[in-house]
Coordinates of C-alpha atoms and ligand atoms in Angstrom, one line a residue:
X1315 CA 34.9 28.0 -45.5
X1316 CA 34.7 31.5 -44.8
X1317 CA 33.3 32.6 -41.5
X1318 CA 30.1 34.4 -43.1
X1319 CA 29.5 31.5 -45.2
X1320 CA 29.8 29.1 -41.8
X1321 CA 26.6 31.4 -40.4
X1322 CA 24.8 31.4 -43.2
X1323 CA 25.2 27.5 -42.9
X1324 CA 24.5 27.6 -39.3
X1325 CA 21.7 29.6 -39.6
X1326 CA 20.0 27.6 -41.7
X1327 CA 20.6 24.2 -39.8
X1328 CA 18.9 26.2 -36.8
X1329 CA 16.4 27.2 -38.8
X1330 CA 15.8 23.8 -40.5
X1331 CA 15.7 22.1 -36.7
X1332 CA 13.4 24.4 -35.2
X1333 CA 10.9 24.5 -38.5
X1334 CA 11.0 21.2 -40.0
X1335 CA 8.6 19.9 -37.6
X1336 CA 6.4 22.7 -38.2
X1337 CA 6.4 23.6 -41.7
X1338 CA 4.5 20.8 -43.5
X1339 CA 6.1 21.5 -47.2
X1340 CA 9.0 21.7 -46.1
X1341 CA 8.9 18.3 -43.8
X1342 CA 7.3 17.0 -47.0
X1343 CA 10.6 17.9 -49.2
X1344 CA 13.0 16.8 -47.0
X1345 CA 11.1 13.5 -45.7
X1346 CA 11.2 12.5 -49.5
X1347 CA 14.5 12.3 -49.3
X1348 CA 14.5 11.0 -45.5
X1349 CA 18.6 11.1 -45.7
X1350 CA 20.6 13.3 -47.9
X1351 CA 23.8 14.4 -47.8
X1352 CA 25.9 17.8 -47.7
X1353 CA 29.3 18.8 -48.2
X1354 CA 30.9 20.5 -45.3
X1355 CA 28.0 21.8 -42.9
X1356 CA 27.7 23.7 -39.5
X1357 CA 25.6 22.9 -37.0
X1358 CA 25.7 24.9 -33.7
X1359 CA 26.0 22.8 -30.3
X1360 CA 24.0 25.4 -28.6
X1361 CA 21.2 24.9 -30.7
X1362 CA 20.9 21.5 -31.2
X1363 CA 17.8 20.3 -30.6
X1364 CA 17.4 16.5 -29.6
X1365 CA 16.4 17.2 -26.3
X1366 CA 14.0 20.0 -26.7
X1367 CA 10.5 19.2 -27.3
X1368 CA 9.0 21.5 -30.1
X1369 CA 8.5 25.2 -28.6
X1370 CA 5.0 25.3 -29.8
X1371 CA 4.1 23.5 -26.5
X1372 CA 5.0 26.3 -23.9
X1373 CA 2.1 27.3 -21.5
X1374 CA -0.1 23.7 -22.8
X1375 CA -2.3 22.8 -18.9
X1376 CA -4.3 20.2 -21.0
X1377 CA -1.7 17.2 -21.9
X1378 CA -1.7 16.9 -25.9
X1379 CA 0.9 14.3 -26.9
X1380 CA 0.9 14.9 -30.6
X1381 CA 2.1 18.5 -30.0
X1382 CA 5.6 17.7 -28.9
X1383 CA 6.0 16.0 -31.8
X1384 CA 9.2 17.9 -33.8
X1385 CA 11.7 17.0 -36.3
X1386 CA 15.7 17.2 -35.9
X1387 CA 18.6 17.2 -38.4
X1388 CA 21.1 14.7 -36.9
X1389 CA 24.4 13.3 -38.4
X1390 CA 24.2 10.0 -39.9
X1391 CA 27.0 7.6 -41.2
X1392 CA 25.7 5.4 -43.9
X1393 CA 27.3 1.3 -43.6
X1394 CA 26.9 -1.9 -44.8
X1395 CA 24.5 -3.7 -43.0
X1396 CA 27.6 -6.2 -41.9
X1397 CA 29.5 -4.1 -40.3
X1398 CA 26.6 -2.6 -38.3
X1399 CA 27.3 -4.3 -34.8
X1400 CA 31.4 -3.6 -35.3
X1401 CA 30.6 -0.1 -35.9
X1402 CA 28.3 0.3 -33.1
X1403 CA 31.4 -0.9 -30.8
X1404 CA 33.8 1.0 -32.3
X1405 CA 32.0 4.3 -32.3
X1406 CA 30.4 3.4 -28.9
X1407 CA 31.8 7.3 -27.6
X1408 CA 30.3 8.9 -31.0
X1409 CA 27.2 6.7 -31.6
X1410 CA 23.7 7.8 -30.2
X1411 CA 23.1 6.8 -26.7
X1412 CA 19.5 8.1 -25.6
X1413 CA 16.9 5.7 -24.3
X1414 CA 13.9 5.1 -26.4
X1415 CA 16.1 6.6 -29.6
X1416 CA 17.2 3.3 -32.6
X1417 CA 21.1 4.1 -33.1
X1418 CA 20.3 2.1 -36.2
X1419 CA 17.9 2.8 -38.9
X1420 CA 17.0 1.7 -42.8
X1421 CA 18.4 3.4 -45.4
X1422 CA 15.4 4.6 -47.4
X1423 CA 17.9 4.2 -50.4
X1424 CA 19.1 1.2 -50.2
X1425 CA 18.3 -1.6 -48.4
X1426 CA 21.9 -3.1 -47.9
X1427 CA 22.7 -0.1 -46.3
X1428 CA 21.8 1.1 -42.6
X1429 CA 22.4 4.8 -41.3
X1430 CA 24.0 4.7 -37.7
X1431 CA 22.6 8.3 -36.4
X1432 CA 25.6 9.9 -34.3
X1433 CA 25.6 11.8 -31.5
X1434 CA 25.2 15.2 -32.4
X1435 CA 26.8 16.7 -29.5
X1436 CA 29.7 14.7 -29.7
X1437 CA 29.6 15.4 -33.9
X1438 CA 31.1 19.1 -34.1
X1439 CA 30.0 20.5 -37.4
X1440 CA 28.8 17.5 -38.5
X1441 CA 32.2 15.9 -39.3
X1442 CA 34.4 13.0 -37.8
X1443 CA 37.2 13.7 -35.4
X1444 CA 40.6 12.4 -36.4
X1445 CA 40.5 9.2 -34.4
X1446 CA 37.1 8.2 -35.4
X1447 CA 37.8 8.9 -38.7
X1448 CA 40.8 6.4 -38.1
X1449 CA 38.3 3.6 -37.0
X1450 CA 36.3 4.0 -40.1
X1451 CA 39.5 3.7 -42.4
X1452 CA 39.9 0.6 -40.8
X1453 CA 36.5 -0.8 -41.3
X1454 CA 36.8 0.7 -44.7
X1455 CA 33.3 2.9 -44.5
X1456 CA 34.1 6.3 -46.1
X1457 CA 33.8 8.9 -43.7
X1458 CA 31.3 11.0 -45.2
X1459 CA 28.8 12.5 -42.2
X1460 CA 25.2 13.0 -44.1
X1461 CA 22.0 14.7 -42.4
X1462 CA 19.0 13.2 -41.4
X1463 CA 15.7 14.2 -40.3
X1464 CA 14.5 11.9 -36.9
X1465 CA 11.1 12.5 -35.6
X1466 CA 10.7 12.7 -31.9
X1467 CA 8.0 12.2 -30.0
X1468 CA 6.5 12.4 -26.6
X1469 CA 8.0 9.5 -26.0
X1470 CA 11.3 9.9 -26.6
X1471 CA 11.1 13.3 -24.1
X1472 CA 12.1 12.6 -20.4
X1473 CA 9.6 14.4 -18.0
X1474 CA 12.0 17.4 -16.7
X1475 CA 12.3 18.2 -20.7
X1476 CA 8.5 17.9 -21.3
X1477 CA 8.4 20.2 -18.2
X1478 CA 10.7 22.5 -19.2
X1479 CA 9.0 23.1 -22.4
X1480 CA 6.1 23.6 -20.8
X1481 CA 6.4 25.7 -18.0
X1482 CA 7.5 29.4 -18.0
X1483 CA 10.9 30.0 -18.9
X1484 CA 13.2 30.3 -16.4
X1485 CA 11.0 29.0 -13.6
X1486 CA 11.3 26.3 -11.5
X1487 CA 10.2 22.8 -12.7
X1488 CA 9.9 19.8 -10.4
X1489 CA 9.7 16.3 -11.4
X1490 CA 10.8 15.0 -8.4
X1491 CA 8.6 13.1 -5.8
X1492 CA 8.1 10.7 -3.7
X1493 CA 6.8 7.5 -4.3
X1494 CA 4.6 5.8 -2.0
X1495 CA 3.5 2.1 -3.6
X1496 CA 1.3 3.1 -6.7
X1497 CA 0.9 7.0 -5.9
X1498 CA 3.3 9.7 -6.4
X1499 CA 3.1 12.3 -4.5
X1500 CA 4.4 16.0 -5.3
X1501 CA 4.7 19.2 -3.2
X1502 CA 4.4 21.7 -6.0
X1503 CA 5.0 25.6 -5.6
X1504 CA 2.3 27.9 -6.6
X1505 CA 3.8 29.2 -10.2
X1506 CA 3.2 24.9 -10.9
X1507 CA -0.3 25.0 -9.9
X1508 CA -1.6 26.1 -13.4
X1509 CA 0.3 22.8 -15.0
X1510 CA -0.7 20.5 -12.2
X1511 CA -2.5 18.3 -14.0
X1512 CA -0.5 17.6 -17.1
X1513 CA 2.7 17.7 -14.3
X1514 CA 0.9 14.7 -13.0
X1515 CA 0.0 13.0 -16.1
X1516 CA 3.6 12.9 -17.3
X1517 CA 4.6 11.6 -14.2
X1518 CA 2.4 8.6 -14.9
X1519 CA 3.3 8.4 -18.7
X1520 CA 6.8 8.3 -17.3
X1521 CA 7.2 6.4 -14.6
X1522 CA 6.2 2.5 -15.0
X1523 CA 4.0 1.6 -11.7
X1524 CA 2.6 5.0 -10.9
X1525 CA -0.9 5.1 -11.5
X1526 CA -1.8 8.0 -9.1
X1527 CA -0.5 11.2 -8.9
X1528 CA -1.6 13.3 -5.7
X1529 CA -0.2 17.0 -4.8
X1530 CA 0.2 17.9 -0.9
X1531 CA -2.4 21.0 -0.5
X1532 CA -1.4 21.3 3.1
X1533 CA 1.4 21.5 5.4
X1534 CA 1.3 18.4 7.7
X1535 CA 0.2 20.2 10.9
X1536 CA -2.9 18.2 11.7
X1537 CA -2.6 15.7 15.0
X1538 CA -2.1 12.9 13.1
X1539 CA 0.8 14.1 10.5
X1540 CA -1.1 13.1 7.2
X1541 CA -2.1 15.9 4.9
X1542 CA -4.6 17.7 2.6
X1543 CA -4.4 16.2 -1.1
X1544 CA -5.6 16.6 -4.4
X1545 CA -5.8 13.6 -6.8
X1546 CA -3.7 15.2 -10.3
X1547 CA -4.1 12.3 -12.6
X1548 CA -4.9 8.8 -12.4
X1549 CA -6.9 6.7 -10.5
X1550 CA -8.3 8.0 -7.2
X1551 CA -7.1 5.0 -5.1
X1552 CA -5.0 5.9 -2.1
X1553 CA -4.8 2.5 -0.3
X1554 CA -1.2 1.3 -0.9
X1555 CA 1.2 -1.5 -0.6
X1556 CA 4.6 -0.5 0.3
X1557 CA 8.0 -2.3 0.9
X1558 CA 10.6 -1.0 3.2
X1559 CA 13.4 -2.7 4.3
X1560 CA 12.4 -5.9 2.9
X1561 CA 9.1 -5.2 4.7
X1562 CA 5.6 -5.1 3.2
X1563 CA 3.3 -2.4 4.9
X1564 CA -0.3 -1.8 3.7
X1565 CA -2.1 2.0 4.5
X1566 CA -4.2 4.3 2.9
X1567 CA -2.3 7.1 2.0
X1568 CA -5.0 9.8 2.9
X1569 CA -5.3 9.0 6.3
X1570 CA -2.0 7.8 8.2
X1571 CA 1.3 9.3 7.8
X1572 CA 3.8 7.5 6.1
X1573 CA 7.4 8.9 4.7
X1574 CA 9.7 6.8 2.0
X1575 CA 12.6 9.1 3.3
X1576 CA 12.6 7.5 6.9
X1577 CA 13.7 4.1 6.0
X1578 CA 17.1 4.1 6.5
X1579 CA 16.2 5.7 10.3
X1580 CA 13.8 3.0 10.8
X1581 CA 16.6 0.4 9.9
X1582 CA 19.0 2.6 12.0
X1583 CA 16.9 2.2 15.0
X1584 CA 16.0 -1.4 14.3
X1585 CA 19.9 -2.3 13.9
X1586 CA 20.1 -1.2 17.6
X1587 CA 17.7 -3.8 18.6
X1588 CA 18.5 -7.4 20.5
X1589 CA 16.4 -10.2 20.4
X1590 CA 14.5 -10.3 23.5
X1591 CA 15.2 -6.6 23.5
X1592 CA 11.6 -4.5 24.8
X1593 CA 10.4 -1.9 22.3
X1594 CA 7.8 1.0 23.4
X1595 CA 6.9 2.9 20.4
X1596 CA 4.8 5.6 21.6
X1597 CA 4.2 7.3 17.9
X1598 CA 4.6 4.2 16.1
X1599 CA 2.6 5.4 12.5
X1600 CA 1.7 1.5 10.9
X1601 CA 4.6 0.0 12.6
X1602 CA 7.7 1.2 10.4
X1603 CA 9.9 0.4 13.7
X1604 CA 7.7 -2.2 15.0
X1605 CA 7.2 -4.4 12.6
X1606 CA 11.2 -4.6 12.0
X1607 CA 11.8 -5.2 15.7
X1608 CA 9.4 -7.7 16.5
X1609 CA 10.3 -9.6 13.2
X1610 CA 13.8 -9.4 15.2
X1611 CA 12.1 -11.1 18.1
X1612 CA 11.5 -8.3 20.1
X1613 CA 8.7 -7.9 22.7
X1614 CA 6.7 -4.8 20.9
X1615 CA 4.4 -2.5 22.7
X1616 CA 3.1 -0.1 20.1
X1617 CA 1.0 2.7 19.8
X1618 CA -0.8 5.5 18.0
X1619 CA -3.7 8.1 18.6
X1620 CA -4.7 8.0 14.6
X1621 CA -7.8 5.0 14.9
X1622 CA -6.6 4.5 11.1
X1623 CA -3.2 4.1 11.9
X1624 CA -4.0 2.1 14.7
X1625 CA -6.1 -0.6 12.8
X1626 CA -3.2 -0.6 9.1
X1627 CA -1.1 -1.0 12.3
X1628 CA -3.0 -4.2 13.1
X1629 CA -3.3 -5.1 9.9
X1630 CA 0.0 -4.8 9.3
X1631 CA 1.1 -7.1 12.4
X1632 CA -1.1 -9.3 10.8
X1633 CA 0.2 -9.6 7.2
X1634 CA 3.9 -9.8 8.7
X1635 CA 2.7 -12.4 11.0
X1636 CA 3.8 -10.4 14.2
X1637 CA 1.0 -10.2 15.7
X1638 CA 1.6 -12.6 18.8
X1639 CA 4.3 -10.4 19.7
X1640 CA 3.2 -6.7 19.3
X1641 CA 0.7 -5.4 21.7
X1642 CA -0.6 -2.4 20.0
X1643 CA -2.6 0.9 21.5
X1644 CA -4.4 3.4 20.7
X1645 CA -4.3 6.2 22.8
X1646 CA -2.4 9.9 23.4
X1647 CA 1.4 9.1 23.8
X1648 CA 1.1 10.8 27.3
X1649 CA -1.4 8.0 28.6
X1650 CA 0.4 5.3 27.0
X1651 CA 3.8 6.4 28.6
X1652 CA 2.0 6.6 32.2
X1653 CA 0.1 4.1 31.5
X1654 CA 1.1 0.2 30.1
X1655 CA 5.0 2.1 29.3
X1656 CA 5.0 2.4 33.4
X1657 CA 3.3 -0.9 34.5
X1658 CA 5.6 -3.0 32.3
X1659 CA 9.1 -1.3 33.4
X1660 CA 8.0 -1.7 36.7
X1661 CA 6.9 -5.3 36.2
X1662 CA 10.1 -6.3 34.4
X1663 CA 12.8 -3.9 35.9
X1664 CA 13.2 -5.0 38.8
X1665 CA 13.5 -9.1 37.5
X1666 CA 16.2 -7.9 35.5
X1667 CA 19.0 -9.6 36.8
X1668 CA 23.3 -8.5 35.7
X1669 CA 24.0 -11.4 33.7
X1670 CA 20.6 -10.9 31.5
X1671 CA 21.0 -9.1 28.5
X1672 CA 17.6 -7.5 27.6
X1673 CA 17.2 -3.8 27.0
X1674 CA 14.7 -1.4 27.0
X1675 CA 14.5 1.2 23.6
X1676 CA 11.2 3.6 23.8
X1677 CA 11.3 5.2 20.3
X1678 CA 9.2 8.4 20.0
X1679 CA 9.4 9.8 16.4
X1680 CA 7.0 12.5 16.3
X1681 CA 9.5 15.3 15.5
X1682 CA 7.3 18.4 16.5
X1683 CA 6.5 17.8 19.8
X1684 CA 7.8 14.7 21.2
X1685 CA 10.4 16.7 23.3
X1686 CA 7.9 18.1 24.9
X1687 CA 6.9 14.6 26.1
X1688 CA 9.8 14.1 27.6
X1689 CA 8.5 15.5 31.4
X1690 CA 6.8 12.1 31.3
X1691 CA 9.8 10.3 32.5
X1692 CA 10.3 12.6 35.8
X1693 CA 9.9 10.0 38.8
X1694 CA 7.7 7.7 36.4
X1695 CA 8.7 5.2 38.4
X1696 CA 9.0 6.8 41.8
X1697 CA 8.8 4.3 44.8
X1698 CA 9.9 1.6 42.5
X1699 CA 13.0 -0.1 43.7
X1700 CA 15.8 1.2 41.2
X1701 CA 17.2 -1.3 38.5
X1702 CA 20.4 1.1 37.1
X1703 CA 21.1 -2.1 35.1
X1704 CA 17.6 -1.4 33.1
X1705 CA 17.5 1.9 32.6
X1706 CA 15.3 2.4 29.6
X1707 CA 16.8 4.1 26.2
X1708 CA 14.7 6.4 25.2
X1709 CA 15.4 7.6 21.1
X1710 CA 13.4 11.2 20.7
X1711 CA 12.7 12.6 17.5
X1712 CA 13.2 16.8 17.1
X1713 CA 13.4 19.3 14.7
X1714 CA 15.3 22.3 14.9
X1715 CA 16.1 25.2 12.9
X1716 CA 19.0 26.4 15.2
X1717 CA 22.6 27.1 14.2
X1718 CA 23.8 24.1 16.6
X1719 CA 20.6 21.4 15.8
X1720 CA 22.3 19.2 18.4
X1721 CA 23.2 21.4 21.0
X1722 CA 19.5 22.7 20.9
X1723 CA 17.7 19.5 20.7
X1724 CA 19.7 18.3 23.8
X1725 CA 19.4 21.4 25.4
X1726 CA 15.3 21.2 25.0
X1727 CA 15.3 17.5 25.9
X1728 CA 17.4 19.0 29.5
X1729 CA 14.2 20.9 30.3
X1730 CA 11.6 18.5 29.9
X1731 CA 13.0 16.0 31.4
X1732 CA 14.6 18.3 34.4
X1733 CA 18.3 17.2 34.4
X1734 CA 21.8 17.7 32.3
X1735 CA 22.2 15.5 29.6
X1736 CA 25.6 16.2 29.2
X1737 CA 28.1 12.9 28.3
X1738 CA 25.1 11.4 28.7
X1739 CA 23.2 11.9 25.2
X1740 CA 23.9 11.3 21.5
X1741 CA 22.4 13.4 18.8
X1742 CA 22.1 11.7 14.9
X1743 CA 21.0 13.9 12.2
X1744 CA 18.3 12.3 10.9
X1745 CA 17.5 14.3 8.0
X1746 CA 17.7 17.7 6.4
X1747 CA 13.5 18.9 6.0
X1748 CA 13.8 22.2 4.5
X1749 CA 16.5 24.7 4.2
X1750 CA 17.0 25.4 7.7
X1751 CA 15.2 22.6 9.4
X1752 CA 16.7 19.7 10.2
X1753 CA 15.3 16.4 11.7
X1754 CA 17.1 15.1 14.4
X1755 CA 17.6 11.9 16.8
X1756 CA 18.7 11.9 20.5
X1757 CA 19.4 9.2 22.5
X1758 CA 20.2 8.5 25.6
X1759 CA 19.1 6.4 29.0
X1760 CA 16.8 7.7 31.1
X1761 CA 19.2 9.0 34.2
X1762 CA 17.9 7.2 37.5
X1763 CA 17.8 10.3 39.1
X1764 CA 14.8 11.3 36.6
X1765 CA 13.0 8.2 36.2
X1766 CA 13.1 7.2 40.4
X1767 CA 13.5 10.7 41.9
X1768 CA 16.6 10.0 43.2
X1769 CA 19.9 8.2 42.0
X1770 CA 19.7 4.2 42.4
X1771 CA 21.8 3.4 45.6
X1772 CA 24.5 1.4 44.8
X1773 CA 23.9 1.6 41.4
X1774 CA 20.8 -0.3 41.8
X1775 CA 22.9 -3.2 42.4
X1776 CA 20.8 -4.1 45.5
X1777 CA 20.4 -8.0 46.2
X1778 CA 16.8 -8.8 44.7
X1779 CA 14.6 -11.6 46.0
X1780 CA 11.2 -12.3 45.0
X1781 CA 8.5 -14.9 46.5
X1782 CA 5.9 -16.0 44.1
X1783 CA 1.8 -16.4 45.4
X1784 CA -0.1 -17.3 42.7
X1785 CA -1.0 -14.3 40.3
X1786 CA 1.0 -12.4 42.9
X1787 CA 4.9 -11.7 43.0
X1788 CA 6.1 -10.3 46.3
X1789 CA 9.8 -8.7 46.0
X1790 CA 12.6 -7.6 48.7
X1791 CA 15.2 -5.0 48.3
X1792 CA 17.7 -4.8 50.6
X1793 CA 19.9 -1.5 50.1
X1794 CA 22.9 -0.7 52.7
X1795 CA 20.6 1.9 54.6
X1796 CA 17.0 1.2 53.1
X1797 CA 14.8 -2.0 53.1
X1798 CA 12.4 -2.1 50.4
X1799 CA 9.1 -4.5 49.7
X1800 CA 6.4 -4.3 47.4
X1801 CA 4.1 -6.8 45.0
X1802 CA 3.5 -6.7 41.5
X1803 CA 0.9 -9.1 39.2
X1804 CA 2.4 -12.6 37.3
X1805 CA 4.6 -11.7 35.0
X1806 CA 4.0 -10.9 32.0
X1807 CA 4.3 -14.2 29.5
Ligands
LIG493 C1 5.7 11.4 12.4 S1 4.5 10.1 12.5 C2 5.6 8.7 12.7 C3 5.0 7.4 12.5 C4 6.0 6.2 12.5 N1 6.6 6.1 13.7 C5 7.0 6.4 11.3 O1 8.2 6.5 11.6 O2 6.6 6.4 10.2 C6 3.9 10.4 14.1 C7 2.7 9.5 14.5 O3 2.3 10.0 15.7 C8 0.9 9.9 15.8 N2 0.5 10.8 16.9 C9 0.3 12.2 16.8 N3 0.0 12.7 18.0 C10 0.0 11.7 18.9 C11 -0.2 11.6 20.3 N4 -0.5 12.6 21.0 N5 -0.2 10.4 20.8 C12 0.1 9.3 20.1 N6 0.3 9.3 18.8 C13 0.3 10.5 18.2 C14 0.4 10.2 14.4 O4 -0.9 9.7 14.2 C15 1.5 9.6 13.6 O5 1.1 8.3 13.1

C-alpha cells in the first residue's frame, strides 16, 4: 500500500473513532453490521482511542454519565466458539486485558462464532505479528484481523481518564487521596475547584467503600490539627471507623486529627516498646500510639488538649478493651509534662532497680511545635535522687525545611532543652510533607544533667533503700559525698 493511500486509511479510522459515537447515522450503519471486516487497514497508535472518554465532555462541573459514552473501532479475530478459552491463553500478550472490558463477545453473524477483541495497542495496523500469526496456524483460525465497533461507557473509564477529559488540557488532575474509613478526603488546587464536585462524585463511582468525599479548605494550623472541610459528594457523615495496624479506631473526622500516612510511624514507635515498658504520650490524637502500646502491655499515660479527641480517645480505649491500662488527660502538653509526667517518674524512678528491665518512652508527635516543649525537661525532676538507669526516652516530632532536616531538628531540640545532643540523639525521617518540608523523628534519653540539674553521681548507681508507712514510702540515698532522703505516696498499682 502506497504511503498516501496508508493516510487516507488512517485518516479515516481516526475519524471513524472519534465520530462514531457522535454521529448517529453513521453509528446506525456501522452498528448494523456490529463486525465487518477490511482488507489491509491503518490505524494510528497515537490515536487510538480506548482509553479516552468522548471529547464532548471537556469542561462538564455537573456529572452526566451518558455523555462519556463513545464508540471505538478495535481489532477483532473471529473463532469457533471451542477454541475460545485456548485462544485466550495463547494470545494472552495480544488479547484485551482492561478491567470492566469482555475479551470475548457474540458474533452478531453467527452464533457458533465468537469475536476475541485484541488489544489494539499491541495490534499494529490492525494485523497479526509473525508469531501470533504462528499460534493461529496452529489452532487452524485464519488470521484475518476484522474491525469492530465497542461501546464504552462511564464505566469502563478509570477516574484519572474521566478527569482528564474533563479538566482543562494540560492541567493538573488529581485523583489521588487519602482514605480515612468511609470518607475520602482530597486537597485539591484552585484550577480543580470548578470540578470539585463531579471530582468527588467519580471518586465515589470509583472506589467501592467510599461514600464521602470531603476537600481540605484549610491548612491545618488550628490548635488541634483538624481542618476546614467541604462535603463534595455523598453523604455528610464524618464519624469513621478506621483500622490501623490491625487496630480499629473510631473518630469523627471533622473534629480530631487523624493521618492514614502515619501508620507505619505509629508501628515504628510501638515496635520500640517492652511489655511493662511506661508510655507518656503527651499529643496522643485518639490513641494511634497508645492503643498499640498498651495492647502490648504497656502502662499508658495519654493525653490531648482537643475535648473531642480526648473522649474518641476514651472511647477508643474502650472498644480495644484497654482501658484498665491507659490513664488518659486532657490538658495542654506543658501541664501534663509538669504535671502527672513529673509525679510518676519521680514515683517510679527511683524504685527502679539494675536488674529491672522497664523503660520509659514519652512520645510527643505534634510536629510544629513540640520542640519547643522540649525546655520542659530542664531540672523536671530537680531534688529528685538521680536514677541514670531510668532515664526517660523522649521521641520528638519536627518539621523542617532545612537543607540538613536532621542536623537542624537536633540542633533546635539542643536549645530547648539547654545541652549538646551530640552522640547522644538519633534522627528518623519520618516523612516527606511537601516539597521541602520534611517530617522528622528524634530520639534520645533525656541527659541527667537536664532532667536533675546536674549529672547523676556515680551514674546514679547509688545504693537505694526504701521504708514503707502505710500510704507513705520513705527512701534513702546514700551517694559517696551526699546523703539523700525524701517520701513519696504508695506506689502506683
Ligand atoms: C499531630 S496530632 C497527633 C495525634 C496522634 N498522636 C497521632 O499520631 O495521630 C497532634 C495532637 O496534639 C493535640 N494538641 C495540640 N496542641 C496541644 C497541646 N498544647 N497540648 C496537648 N495536646 C495538643 C491535637 O489536638 C492533636 O490531637
Amino acid at each position: 500500500m502506497q504511503l498516501t493511500e496508508q493516510r487516507h486509511y488512517r485518516l479515516f479510522w481516526m475519524l471513524l473513532a472519534q465520530y462514531s459515537g457522535r454521529v448517529p447515522g453513521l453509528f446506525v450503519v456501522v452498528k448494523k453490521k456490529n463486525f465487518f471486516t477490511m482488507p489491509e487497514t491503518v490505524e494510528d497508535k497515537a490515536n487510538l482511542e480506548l482509553y479516552l472518554p468522548h471529547p464532548e465532555v471537556r469542561g462538564m462541573t455537573r456529572l452526566n454519565r451518558e455523555a462519556f459514552k463513545r464508540t471505538v473501532v478495535v481489532p477483532v479475530l473471529k473463532v469457533k466458539k471451542e477454541i475460545v478459552n485456548t485462544l485466550l491463553k495463547s494470545l494472552k500478550h495480544t488479547v484485551l486485558q482492561r478491567p470492566g472490558l469482555k475479551r470475548v463477545v457474540e458474533d452478531p453473524e453467527d452464533e457458533d462464532s465468537r469475536l476475541v477483541i485484541l488489544d489494539p495497542h499491541k495490534i499494529s495496523e490492525f494485523s497479526l505479528g509473525e508469531s501470533d500469526q504462528e499460534v493461529l496456524k496452529q489452532l487452524n483460525v485464519h488470521p484475518e484481523v476484522s474491525k469492530y465497533n465497542l461501546e464504552l461507557t462511564y464505566e469502563n473509564f478509570k477516574s484519572e481518564e474521566i478527569l482528564r477529559a474533563v479538566l482543562p488540557e494540560g492541567q493538573e488532575v488529581t485523583s489521588g487521596f487519602s482514605r480515612v474509613g468511609h470518607i475520602a478526603h482530597l486537597n485539591l488546587r484552585d484550577h480543580q475547584l470548578p470540578y470539585r464536585h463531579l471530582i468527588g462524585q467519580v471518586i465515589i463511582d470509583k472506589n467501592p467503600g467510599i461514600t464521602c468525599v470531603v476537600n481540605k479548605t484549610s491548612i491545618i494550623d488550628s490548635t488541634y490539627r483538624n481542618f476546614q472541610m467541604e462535603v463534595l459528594a455523598g453523604e455528610r457523615n464524618l464519624v469513621t471507623k478506621v483500622k490501623e495496624n490491625n487496630i480499629t479506631y473510631e473518630l469523627d473526622f471533622s473534629k480530631v486529627y487523624w493521618n492514614p500516612r502515619l501508620s507505619t510511624e505509629h508501628g515504628r514507635i510501638v515496635e520500640l516498646l517492652k511489655p511493662s515498658d511506661v508510655l507518656f504520650d503527651v499529643f496522643a490524637g485518639i490513641g494511634p500510639f497508645a492503643i498499640p502500646a498498651a495492647k502490648k502491655k504497656c502502662r499508658v499515660f495519654a493525653n490531648d488538649l482537643n475535648p473531642e479527641s480526648y473522649s474518641w480517645l476514651l472511647r477508643n480505649c474502650k472498644l480495644n478493651k484497654v482501658d484498665n491500662k491507659i490513664k488518659a488527660f486532657n490538658m495542654d502538653g506543658r501541664d501534663f509534662l509538669l504535671g502527672p509526667v513529673r509525679e510518676e517518674l519521680s514515683r517510679e524512678l527511683p524504685l527502679l532497680k539494675e536488674e529491672q528491665k522497664t523503660s520509659f518512652h514519652i512520645v510527643m508527635n505534634l510536629p510544629a511545635l513540640a520542640i519547643e516543649f522540649l525546655d520542659v525537661f530542664q531540672h523536671l525532676l530537680a531534688g529528685e535522687p538521680c536514677s541514670a538507669a531510668g532515664l526517660p526516652t523522649v521521641h520528638c516530632y519536627g518539621f523542617s525545611k532545612h537543607d540538613d532536616p536532621a542536623k537542624d531538628v537536633r540542633e533546635r531540640a539542643e536549645a530547648s532543652l539547654g545541652t549538646s545532643l551530640d552522640g547522644r540523639c538519633s534522627t528518623y525521617l519520618v516523612r516527606n510533607v511537601a516539597p521541602n518540608k520534611e517530617m522528622l523523628c528524634i530520639s534520645f534519653q533525656i541527659p541527667a544533667e537536664v532532667l536533675y540539674k546536674r549529672p547523676c553521681p556515680d551514674g546514679g548507681k547509688e545504693p537505694l533503700w526504701h521504708l514503707d508507712f502505710g500510704l507513705h514510702r520513705l527512701l534513702f540515698q546514700a551517694g559517696p559525698t551526699s546523703l539523700a532522703l525524701w517520701a513519696t505516696p504508695a506506689v502506683w498499682q
